[in-house]
Phi, psi and omega in degrees: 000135182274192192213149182230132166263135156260126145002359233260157197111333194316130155327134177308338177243022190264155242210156164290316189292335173286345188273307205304324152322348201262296192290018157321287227298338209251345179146167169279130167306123176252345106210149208253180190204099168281128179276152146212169173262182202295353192292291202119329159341149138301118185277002179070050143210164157224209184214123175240127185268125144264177181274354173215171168294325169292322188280337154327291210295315192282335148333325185293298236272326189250010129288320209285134170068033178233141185246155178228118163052040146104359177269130166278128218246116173225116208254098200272112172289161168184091159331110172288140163248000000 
């Protein structure tokens, strides 16, 4: 069963494919979502689907609270159902 982190944190100039690269490592992405506003701007959070709950949980666990480019990255779990 997958799991969706949501995000909060994103850098203002970061990209989906730059999200799904930061979370590869950790497992598959099954798909990623950067919010922006009508602009196109980065609202500085998004949502990352992984395909399973362990590959979620550990990402969480070696991102959450960590920064990339002066952003502190906090990461929220939430089981699919």
């Amino acid at each position: 069963m997958g799991a969706r982190l949501i995000v909060d944190g994103v850098p203002q100039h970061f990209s989906d494919q730059q999200l799904i690269e930061l979370f590869e490592p950790f497992g598959q992405v099954v798909c990623v979502h950067i919010s922006r506003d009508a602009g196109g701007r980065s609202l500085g959070y998004g949502v990352v689907e992984m395909a399973s709950f362990l590959e979620a949980e550990r990402a969480q666990k070696a991102l959450s609270r960590t920064k990339i480019d002066n952003s502190l990255l906090l990461i929220f779990l939430s089981e699919l159902s």
